[in-house]
PDB file of C-alpha atoms in Angstrom:
ATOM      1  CA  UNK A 153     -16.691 -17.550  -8.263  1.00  0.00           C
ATOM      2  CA  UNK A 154     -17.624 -15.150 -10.803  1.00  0.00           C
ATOM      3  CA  UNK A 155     -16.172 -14.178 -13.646  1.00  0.00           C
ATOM      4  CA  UNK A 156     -13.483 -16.350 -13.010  1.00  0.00           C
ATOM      5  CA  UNK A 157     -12.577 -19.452 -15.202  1.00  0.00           C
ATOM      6  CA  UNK A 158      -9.729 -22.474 -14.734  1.00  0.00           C
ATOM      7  CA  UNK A 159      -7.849 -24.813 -16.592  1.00  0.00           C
ATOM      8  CA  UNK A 160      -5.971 -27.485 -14.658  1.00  0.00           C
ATOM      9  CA  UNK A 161      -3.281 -29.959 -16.226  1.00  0.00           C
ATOM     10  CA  UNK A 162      -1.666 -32.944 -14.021  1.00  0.00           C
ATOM     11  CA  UNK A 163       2.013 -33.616 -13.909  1.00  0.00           C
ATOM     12  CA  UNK A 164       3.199 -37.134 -13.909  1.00  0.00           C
ATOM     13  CA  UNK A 165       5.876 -39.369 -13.480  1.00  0.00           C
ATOM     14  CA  UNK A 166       5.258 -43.020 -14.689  1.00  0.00           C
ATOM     15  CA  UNK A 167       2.038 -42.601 -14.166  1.00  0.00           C
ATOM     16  CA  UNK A 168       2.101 -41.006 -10.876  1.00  0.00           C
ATOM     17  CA  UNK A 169       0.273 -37.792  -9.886  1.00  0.00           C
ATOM     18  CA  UNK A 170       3.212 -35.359  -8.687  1.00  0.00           C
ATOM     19  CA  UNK A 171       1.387 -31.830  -9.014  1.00  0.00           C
ATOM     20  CA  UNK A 172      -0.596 -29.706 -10.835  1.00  0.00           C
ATOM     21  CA  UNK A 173      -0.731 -26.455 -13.306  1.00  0.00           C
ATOM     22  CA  UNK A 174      -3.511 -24.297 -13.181  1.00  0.00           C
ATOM     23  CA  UNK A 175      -3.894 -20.877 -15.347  1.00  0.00           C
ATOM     24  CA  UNK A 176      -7.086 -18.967 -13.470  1.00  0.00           C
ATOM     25  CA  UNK A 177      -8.656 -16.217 -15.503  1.00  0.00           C
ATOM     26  CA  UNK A 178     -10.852 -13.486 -14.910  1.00  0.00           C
ATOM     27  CA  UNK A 179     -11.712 -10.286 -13.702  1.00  0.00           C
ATOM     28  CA  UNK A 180     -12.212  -8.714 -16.927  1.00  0.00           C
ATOM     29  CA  UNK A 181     -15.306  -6.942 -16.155  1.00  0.00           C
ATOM     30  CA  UNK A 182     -13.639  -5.451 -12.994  1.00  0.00           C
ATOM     31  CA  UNK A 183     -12.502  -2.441 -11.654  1.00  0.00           C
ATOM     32  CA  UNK A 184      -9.999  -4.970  -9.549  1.00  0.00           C
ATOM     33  CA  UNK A 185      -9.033  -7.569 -11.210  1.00  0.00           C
ATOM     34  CA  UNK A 186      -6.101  -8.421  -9.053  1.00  0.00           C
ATOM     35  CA  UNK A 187      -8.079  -8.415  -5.759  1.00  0.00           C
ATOM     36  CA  UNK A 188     -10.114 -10.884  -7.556  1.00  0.00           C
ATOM     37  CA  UNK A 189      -7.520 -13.313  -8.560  1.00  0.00           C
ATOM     38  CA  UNK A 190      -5.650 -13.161  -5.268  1.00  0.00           C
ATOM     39  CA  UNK A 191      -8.896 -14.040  -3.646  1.00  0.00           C
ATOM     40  CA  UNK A 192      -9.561 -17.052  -6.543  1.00  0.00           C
ATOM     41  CA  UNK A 193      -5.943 -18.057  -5.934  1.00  0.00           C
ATOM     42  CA  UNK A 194      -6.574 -18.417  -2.310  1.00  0.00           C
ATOM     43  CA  UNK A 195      -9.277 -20.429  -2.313  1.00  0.00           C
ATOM     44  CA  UNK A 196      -7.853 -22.763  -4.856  1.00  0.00           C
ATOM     45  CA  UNK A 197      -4.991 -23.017  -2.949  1.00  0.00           C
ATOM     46  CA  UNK A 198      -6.101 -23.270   0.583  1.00  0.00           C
ATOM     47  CA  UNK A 199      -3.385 -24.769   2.721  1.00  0.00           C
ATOM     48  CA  UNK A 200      -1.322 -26.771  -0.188  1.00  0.00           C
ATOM     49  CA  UNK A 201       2.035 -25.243  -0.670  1.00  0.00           C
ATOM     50  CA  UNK A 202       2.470 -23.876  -4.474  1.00  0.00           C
ATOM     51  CA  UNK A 203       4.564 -21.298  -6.721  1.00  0.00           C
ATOM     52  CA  UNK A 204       2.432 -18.549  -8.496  1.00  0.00           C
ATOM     53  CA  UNK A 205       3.685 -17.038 -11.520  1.00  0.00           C
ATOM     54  CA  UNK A 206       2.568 -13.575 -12.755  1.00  0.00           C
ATOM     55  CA  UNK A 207       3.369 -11.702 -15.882  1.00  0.00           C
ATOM     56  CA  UNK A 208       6.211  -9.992 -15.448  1.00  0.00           C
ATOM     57  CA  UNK A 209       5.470  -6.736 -16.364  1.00  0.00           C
ATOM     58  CA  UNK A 210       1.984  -6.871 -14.230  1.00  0.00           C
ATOM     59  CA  UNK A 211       0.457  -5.687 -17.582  1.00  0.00           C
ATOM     60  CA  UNK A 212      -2.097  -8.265 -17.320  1.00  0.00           C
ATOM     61  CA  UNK A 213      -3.820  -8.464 -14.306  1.00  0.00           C
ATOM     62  CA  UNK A 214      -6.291 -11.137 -15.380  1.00  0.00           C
ATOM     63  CA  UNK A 215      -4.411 -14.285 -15.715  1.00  0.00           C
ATOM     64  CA  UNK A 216      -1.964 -16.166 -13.196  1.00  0.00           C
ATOM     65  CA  UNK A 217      -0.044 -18.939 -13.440  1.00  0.00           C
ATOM     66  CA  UNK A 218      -0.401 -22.193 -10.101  1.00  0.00           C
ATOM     67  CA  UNK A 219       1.576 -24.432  -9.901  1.00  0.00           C
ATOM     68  CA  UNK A 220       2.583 -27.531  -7.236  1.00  0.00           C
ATOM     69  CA  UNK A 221       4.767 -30.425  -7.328  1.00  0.00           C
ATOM     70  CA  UNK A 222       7.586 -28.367  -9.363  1.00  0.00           C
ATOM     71  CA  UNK A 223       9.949 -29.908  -7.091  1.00  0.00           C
ATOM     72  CA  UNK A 224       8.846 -33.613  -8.294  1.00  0.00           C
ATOM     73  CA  UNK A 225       8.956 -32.811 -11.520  1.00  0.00           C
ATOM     74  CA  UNK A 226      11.409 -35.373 -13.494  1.00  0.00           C
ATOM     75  CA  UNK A 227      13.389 -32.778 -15.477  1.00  0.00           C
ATOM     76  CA  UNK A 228      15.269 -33.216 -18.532  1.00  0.00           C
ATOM     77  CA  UNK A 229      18.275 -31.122 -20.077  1.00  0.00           C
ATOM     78  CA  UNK A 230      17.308 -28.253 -22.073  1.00  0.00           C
ATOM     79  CA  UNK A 231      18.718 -29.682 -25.587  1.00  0.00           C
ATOM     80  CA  UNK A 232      17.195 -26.353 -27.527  1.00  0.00           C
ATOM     81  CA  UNK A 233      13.563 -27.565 -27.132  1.00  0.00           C
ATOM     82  CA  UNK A 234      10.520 -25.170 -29.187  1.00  0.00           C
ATOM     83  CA  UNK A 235       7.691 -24.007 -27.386  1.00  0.00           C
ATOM     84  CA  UNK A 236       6.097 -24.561 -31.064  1.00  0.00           C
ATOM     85  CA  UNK A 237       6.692 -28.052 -31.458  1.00  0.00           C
ATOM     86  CA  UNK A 238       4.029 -29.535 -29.539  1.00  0.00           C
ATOM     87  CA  UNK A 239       4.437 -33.162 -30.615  1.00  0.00           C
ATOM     88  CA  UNK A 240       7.661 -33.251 -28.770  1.00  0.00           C
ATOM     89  CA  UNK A 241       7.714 -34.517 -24.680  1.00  0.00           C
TER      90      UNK A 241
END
């Protein structure tokens, strides 16, 4: 498609595939860019169940957020982890 760019990161648990994240871009030379990322999210998705995420104050039409497996996701407390520290897991 178009104008329209993906990056896709696997979750794991000990070593097992459990789902995927994928932030899809684009639209940014178009007079629609949501029509164009439903229609990318679609066919990305096809049949697989997933959550979408999109910014909350729909200011920014040209990203969105895919995700599946959130339910297999091995969780751990919330123990006032930093989006900045990126050498923590």
């Amino acid at each position: 498609m178009e104008d329209v760019e993906i990056f896709e990161q696997l979750f794991r648990n000990d070593n097992q595939v459990v789902g995927k994240v994928a932030i899809i871009r684009g639209g940014l030379n178009t007079d629609n860019p949501t029509g164009l990322l439903n229609l990318a999210v679609s066919q990305y998705v096809e049949n697989t169940g997933y959550n979408e995420f999109v910014e909350i104050f729909l200011d920014n039409p040209w990203v969105r957020v895919v995700m599946s497996g959130i339910n297999e996701i091995n969780f751990k407390k919330f123990e006032n982890q930093k989006l900045s520290n990126l050498n923590e897991n």
